PDB file of C-alpha atoms and ligand atoms in Angstrom:
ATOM      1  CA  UNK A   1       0.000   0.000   0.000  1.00  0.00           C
ATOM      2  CA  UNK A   2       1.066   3.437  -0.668  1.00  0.00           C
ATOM      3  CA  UNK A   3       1.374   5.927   2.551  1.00  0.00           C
ATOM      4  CA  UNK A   4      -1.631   5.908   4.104  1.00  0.00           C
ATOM      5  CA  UNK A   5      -3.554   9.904   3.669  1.00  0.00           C
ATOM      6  CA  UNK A   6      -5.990  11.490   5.968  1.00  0.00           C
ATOM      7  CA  UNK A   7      -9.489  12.027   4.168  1.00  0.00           C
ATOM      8  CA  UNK A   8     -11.733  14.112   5.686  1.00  0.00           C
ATOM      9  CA  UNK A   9     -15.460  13.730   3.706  1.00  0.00           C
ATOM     10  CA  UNK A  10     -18.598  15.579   3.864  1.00  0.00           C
ATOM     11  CA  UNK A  11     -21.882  13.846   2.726  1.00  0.00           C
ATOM     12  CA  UNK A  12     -25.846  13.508   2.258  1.00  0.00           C
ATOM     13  CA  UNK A  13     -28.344  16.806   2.504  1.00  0.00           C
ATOM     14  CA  UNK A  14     -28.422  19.012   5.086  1.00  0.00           C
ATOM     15  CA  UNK A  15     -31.716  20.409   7.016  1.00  0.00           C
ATOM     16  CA  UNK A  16     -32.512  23.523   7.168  1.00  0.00           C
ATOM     17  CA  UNK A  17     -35.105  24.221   9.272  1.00  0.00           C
ATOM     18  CA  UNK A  18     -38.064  26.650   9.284  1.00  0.00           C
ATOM     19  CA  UNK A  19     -39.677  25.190  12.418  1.00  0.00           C
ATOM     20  CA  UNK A  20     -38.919  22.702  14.930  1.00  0.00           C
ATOM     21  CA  UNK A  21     -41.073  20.141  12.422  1.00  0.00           C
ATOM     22  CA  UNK A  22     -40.368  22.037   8.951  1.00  0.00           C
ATOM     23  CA  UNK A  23     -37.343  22.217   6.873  1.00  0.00           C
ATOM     24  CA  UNK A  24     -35.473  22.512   3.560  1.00  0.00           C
ATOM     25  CA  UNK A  25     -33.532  19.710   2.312  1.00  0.00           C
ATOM     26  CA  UNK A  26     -32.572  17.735  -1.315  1.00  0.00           C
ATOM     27  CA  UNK A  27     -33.103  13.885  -1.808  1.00  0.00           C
ATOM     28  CA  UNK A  28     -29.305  12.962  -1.257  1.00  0.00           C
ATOM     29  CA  UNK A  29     -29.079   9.685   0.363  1.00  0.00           C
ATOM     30  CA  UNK A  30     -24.966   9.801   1.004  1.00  0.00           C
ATOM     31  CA  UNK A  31     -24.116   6.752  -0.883  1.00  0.00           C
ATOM     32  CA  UNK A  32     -21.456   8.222  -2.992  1.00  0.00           C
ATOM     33  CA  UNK A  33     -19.626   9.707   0.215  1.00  0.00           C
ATOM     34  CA  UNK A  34     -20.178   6.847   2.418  1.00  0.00           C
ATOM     35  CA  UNK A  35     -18.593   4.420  -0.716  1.00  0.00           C
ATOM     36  CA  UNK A  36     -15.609   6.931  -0.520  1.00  0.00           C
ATOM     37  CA  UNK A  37     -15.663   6.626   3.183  1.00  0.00           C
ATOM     38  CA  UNK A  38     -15.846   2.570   3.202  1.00  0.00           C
ATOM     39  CA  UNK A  39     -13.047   2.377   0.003  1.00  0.00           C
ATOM     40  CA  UNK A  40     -10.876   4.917   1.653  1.00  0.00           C
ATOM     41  CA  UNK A  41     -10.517   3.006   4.647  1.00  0.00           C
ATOM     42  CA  UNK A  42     -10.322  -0.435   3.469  1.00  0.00           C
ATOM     43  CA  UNK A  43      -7.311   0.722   1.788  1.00  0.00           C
ATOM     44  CA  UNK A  44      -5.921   1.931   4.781  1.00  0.00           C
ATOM     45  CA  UNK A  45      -6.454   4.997   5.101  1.00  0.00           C
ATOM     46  CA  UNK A  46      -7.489   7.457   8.047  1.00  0.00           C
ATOM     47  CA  UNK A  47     -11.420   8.648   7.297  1.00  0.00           C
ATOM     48  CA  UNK A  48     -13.662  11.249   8.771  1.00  0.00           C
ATOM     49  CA  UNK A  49     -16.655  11.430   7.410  1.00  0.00           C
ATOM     50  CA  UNK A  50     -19.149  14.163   8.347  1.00  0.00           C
ATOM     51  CA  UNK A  51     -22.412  13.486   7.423  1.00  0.00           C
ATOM     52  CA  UNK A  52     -25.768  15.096   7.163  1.00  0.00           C
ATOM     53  CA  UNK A  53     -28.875  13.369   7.849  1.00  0.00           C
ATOM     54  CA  UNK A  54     -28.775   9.655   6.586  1.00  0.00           C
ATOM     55  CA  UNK A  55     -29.906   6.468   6.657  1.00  0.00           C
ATOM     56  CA  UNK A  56     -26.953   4.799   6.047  1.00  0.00           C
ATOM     57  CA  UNK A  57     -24.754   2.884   8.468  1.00  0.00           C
ATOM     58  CA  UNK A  58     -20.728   3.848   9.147  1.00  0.00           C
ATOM     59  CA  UNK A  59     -18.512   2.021   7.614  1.00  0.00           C
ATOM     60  CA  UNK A  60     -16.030   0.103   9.677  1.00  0.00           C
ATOM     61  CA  UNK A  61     -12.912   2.006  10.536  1.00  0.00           C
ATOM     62  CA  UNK A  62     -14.325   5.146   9.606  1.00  0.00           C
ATOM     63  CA  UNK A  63     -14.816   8.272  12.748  1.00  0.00           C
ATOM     64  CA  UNK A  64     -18.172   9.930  11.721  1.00  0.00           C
ATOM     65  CA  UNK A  65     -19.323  13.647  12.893  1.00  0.00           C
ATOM     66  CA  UNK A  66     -23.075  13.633  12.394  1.00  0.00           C
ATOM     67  CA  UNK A  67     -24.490  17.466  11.311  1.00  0.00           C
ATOM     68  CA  UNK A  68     -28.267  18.575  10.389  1.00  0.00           C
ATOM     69  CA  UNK A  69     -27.238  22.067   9.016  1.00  0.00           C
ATOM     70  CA  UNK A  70     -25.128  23.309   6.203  1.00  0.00           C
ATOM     71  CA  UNK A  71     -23.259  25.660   9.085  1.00  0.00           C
ATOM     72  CA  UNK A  72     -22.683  22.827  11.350  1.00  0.00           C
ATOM     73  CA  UNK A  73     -21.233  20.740   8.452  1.00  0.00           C
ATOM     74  CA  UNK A  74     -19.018  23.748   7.972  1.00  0.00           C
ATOM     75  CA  UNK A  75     -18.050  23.843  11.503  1.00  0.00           C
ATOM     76  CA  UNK A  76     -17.511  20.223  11.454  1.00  0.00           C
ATOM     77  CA  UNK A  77     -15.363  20.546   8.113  1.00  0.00           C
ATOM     78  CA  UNK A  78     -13.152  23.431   9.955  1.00  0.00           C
ATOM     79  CA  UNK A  79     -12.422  21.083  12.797  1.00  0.00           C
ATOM     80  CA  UNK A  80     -11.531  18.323  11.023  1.00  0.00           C
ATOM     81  CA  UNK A  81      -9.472  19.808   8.166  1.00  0.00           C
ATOM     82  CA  UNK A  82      -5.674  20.241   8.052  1.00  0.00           C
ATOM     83  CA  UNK A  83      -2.927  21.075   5.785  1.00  0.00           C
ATOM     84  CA  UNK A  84      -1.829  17.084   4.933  1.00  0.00           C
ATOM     85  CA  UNK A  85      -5.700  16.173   4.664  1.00  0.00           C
ATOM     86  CA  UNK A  86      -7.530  15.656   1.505  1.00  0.00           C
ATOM     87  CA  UNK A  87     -11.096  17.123   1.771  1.00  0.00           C
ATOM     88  CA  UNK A  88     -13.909  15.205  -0.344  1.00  0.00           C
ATOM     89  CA  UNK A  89     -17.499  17.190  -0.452  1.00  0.00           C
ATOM     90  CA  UNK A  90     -19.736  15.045  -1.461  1.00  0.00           C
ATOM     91  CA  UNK A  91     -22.198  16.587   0.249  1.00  0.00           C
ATOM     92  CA  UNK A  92     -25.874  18.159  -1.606  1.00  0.00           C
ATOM     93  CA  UNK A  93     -25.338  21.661   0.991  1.00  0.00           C
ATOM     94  CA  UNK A  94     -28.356  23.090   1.067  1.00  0.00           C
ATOM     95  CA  UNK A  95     -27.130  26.835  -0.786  1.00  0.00           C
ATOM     96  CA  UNK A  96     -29.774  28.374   1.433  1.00  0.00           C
ATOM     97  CA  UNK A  97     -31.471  28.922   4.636  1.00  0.00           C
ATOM     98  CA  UNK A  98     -34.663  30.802   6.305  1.00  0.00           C
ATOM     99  CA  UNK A  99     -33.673  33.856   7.593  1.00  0.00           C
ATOM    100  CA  UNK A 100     -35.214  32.889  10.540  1.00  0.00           C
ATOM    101  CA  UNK A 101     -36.489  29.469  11.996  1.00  0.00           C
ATOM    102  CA  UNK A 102     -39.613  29.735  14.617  1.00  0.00           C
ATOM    103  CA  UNK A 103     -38.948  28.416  18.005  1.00  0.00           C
ATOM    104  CA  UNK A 104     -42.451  26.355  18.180  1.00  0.00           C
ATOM    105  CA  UNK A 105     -44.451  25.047  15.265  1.00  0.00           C
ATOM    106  CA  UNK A 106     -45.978  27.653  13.240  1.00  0.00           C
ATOM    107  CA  UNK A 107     -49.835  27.223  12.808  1.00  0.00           C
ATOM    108  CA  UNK A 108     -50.767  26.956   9.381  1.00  0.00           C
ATOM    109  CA  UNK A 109     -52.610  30.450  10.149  1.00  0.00           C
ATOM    110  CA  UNK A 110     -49.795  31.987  11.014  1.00  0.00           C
ATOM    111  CA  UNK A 111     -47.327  31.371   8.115  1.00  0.00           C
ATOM    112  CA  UNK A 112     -46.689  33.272   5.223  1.00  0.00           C
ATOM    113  CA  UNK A 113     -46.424  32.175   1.652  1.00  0.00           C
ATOM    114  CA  UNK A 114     -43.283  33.759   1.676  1.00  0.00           C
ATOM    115  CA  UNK A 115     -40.197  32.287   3.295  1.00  0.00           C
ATOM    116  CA  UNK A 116     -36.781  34.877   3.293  1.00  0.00           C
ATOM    117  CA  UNK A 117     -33.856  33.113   2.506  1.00  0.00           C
ATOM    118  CA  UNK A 118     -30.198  33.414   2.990  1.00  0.00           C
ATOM    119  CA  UNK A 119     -27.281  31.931   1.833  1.00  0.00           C
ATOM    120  CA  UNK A 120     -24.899  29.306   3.528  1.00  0.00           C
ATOM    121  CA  UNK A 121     -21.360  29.476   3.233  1.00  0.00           C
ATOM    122  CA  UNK A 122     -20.141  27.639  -0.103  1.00  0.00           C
ATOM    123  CA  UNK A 123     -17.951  24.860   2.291  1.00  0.00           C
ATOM    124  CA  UNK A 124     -16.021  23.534  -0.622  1.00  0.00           C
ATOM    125  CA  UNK A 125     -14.848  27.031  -1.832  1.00  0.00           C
ATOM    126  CA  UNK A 126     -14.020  28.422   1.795  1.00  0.00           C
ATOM    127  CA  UNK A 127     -11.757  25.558   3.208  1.00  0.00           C
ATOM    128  CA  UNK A 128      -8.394  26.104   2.071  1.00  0.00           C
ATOM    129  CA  UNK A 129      -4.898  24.693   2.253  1.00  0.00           C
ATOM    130  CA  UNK A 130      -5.479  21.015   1.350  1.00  0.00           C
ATOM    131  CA  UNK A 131      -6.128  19.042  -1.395  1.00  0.00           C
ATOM    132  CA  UNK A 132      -9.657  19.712  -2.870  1.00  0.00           C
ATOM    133  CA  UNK A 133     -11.786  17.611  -4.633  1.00  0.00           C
ATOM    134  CA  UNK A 134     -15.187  18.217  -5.506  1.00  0.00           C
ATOM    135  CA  UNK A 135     -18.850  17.136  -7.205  1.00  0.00           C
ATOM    136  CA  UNK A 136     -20.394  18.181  -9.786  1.00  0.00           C
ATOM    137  CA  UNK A 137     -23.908  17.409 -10.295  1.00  0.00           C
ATOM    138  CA  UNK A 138     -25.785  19.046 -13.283  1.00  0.00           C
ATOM    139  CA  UNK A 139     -28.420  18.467 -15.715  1.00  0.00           C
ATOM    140  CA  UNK A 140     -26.797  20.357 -18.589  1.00  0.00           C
ATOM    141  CA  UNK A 141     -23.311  21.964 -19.787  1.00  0.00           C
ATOM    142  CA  UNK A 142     -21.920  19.490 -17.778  1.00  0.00           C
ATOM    143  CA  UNK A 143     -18.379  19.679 -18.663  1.00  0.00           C
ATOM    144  CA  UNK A 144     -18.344  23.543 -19.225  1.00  0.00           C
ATOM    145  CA  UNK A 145     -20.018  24.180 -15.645  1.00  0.00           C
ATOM    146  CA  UNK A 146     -17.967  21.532 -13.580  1.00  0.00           C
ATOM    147  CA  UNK A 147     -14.732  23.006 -15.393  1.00  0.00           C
ATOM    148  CA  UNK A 148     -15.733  26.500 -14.196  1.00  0.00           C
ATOM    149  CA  UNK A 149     -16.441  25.153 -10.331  1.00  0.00           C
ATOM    150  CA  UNK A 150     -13.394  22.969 -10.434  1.00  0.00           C
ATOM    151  CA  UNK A 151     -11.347  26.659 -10.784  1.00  0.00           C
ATOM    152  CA  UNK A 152     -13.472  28.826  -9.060  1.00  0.00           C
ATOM    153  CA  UNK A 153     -13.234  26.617  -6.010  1.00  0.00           C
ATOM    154  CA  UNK A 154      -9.383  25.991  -6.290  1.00  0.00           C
ATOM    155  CA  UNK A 155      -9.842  22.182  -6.734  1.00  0.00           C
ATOM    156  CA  UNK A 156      -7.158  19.476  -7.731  1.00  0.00           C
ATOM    157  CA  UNK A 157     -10.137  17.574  -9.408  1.00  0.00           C
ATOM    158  CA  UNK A 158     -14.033  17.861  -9.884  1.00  0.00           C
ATOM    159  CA  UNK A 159     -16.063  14.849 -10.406  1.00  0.00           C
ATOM    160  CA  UNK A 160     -19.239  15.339 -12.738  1.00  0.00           C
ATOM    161  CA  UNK A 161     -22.167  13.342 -13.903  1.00  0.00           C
ATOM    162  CA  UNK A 162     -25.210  14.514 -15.691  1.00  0.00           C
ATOM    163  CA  UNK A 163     -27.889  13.742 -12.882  1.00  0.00           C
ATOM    164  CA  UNK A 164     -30.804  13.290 -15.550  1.00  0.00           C
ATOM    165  CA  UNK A 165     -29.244  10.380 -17.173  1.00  0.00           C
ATOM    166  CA  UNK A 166     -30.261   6.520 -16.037  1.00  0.00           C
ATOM    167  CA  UNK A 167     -28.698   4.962 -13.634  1.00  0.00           C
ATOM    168  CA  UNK A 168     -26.447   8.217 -11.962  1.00  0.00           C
ATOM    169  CA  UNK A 169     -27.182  10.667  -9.217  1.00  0.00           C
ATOM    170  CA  UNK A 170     -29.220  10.714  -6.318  1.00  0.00           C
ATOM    171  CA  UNK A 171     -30.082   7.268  -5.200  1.00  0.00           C
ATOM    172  CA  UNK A 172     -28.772   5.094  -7.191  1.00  0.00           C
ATOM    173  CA  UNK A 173     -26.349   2.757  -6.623  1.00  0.00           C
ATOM    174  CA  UNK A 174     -24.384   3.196  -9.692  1.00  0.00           C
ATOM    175  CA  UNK A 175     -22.937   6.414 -11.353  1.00  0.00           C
ATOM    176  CA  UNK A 176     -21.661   7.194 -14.415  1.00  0.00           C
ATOM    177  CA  UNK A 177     -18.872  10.256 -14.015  1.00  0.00           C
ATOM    178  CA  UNK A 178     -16.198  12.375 -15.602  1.00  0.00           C
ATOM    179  CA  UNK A 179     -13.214  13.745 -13.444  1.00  0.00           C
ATOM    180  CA  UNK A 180     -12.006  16.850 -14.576  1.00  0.00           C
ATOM    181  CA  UNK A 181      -8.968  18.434 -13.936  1.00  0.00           C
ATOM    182  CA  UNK A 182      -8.003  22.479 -13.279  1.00  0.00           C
ATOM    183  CA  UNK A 183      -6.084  22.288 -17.245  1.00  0.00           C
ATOM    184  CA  UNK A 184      -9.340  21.100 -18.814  1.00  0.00           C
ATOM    185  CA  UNK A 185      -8.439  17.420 -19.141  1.00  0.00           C
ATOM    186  CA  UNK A 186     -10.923  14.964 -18.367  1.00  0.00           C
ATOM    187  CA  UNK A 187     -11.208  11.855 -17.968  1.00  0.00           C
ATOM    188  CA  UNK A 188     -14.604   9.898 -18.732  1.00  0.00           C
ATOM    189  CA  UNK A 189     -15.403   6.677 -16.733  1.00  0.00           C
ATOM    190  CA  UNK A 190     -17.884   4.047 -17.689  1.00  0.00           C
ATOM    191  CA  UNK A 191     -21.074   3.782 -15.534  1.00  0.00           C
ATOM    192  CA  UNK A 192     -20.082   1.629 -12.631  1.00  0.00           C
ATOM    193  CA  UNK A 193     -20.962   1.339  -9.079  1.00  0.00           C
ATOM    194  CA  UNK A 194     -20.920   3.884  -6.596  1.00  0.00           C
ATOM    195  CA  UNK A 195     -17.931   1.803  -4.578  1.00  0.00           C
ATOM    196  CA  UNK A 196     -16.144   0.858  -7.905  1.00  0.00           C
ATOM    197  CA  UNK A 197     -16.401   4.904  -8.547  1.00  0.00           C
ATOM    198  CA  UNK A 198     -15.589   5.484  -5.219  1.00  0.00           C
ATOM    199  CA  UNK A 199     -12.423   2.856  -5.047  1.00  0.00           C
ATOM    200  CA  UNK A 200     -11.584   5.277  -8.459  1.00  0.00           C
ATOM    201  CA  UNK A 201     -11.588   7.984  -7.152  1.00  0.00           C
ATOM    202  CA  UNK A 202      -9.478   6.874  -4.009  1.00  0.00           C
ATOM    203  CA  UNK A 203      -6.583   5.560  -6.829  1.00  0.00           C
ATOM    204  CA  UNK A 204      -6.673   8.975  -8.126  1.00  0.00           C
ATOM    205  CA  UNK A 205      -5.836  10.628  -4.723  1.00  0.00           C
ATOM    206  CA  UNK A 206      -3.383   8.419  -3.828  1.00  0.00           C
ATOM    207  CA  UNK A 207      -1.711   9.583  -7.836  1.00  0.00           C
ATOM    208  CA  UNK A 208      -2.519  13.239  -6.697  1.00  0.00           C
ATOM    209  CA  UNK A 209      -0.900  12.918  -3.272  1.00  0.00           C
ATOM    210  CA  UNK A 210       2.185  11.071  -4.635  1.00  0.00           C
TER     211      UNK A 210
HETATM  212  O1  C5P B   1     -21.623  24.958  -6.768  1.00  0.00           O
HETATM  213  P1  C5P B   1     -22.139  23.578  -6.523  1.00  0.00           P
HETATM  214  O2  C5P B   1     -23.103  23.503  -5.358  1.00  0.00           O
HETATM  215  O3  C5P B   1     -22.686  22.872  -7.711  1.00  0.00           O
HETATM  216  O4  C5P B   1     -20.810  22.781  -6.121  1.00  0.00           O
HETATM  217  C1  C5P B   1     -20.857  21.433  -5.801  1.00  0.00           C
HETATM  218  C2  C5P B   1     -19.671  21.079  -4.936  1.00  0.00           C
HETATM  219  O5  C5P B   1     -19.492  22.044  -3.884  1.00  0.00           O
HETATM  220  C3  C5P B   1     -19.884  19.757  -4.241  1.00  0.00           C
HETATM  221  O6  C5P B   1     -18.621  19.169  -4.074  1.00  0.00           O
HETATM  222  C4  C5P B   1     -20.524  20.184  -2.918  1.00  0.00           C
HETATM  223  O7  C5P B   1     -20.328  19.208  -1.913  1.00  0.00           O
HETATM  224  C5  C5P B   1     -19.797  21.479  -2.606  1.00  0.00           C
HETATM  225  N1  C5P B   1     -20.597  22.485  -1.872  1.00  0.00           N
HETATM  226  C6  C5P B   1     -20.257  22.816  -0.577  1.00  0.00           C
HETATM  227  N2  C5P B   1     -20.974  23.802   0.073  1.00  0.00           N
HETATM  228  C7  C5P B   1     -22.015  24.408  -0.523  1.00  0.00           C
HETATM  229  C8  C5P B   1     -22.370  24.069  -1.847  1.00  0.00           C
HETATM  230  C9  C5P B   1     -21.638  23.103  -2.494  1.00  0.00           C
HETATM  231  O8  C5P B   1     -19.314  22.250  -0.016  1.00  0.00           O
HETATM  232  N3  C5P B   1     -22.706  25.346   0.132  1.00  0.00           N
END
């Protein structure tokens, strides 16, 4: 094995919450971090995995930090980062919150049918001094639009799949992706499952890192 790297990974939705019973979240289920989690470790390596809300169980060997909110997962992220770590998000962040979120339930008479929003921190974009990879999830322009985050986020590699196609995205247990690099190459894999991606995309740290 190859020296062992520190991988600190974010995954699944976050909450954001309007109520104590209401919130905003995406369908992410955290398979594709928790594969990179599980592969990661089996090859030795040291794992943190910070994950939203999930039904998923931890994979051995693996410390977990369990968040609800897109500002805890950046808290979380903060803690756990450090200059000799590479930092996986994986995670569907929630790119906005309520303004405000009601201490007790609000009666249906009581609530508006308009909700002010506000944006959470872009996690991804604000850690800095590791290794960043990224996700890339888009229905169209996928190459042109992962290219562009993979810069503006200061990433050694994005990882994009076209969520609209068969068989990739949210859910599923297999994925079809393209990792793209900061110099525009890219490197298209065939659809797979999310573990053999996820055992990929470990290889291709472990090449980064070397
Ligand atoms: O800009 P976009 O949300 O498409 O970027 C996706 C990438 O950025 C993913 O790797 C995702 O985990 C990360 N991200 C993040 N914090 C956000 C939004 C996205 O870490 N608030």
């Amino acid at each position: 094995m190859k020296k062992p790297l520190n991988f600190v990974i974010t995954a699944g939705p976050t909450r954001e919450f309007i109520d104590p019973v209401r919130f905003l979240s995406n369908p992410s289920t955290g398979k594709m971090g928790f594969s990179i989690a599980r592969a990661a470790a089996k090859l030795g390596h040291k794992v943190t995995l910070i994950a939203g809300p999930v039904a998923l169980k931890t994979p051995s060997g693996v410390e977990r930090v369990d968040v609800v909110s897109a500002r805890e997962m950046f808290n979380a992220a903060k803690e756990a980062v450090s200059t000799d770590c590479i930092f996986i998000a994986t995670a569907a962040v929630a790119d906005w919150r309520p303004k405000t979120c009601a201490t007790k339930k609000l009666k249906k008479t009581e609530m508006s049918d308009v909700i002010k929003l506000v944006r959470n921190p872009d996690i991804l974009k604000s850690i800095s001094g590791c290794v960043k990879i990224g996700f890339a999830a888009e229905t169209n322009d996928v190459l042109e639009e992962a290219t562009r985050k993979c810069r503006e986020k200061n990433l050694a590699m994005i990882v994009a799949n076209d969520v609209t196609e068969e068989g990739a995205g949210f859910g599923t247990d297999t994925n079809r992706v393209v990792f793209i690099y900061p110099d525009g190459r890219t490197m298209p894999l065939k659809k797979m499952s999310k573990l053999a991606v996820a055992r990929r995309i470990v290889r291709e740290c472990e090449n980064i890192c070397s």
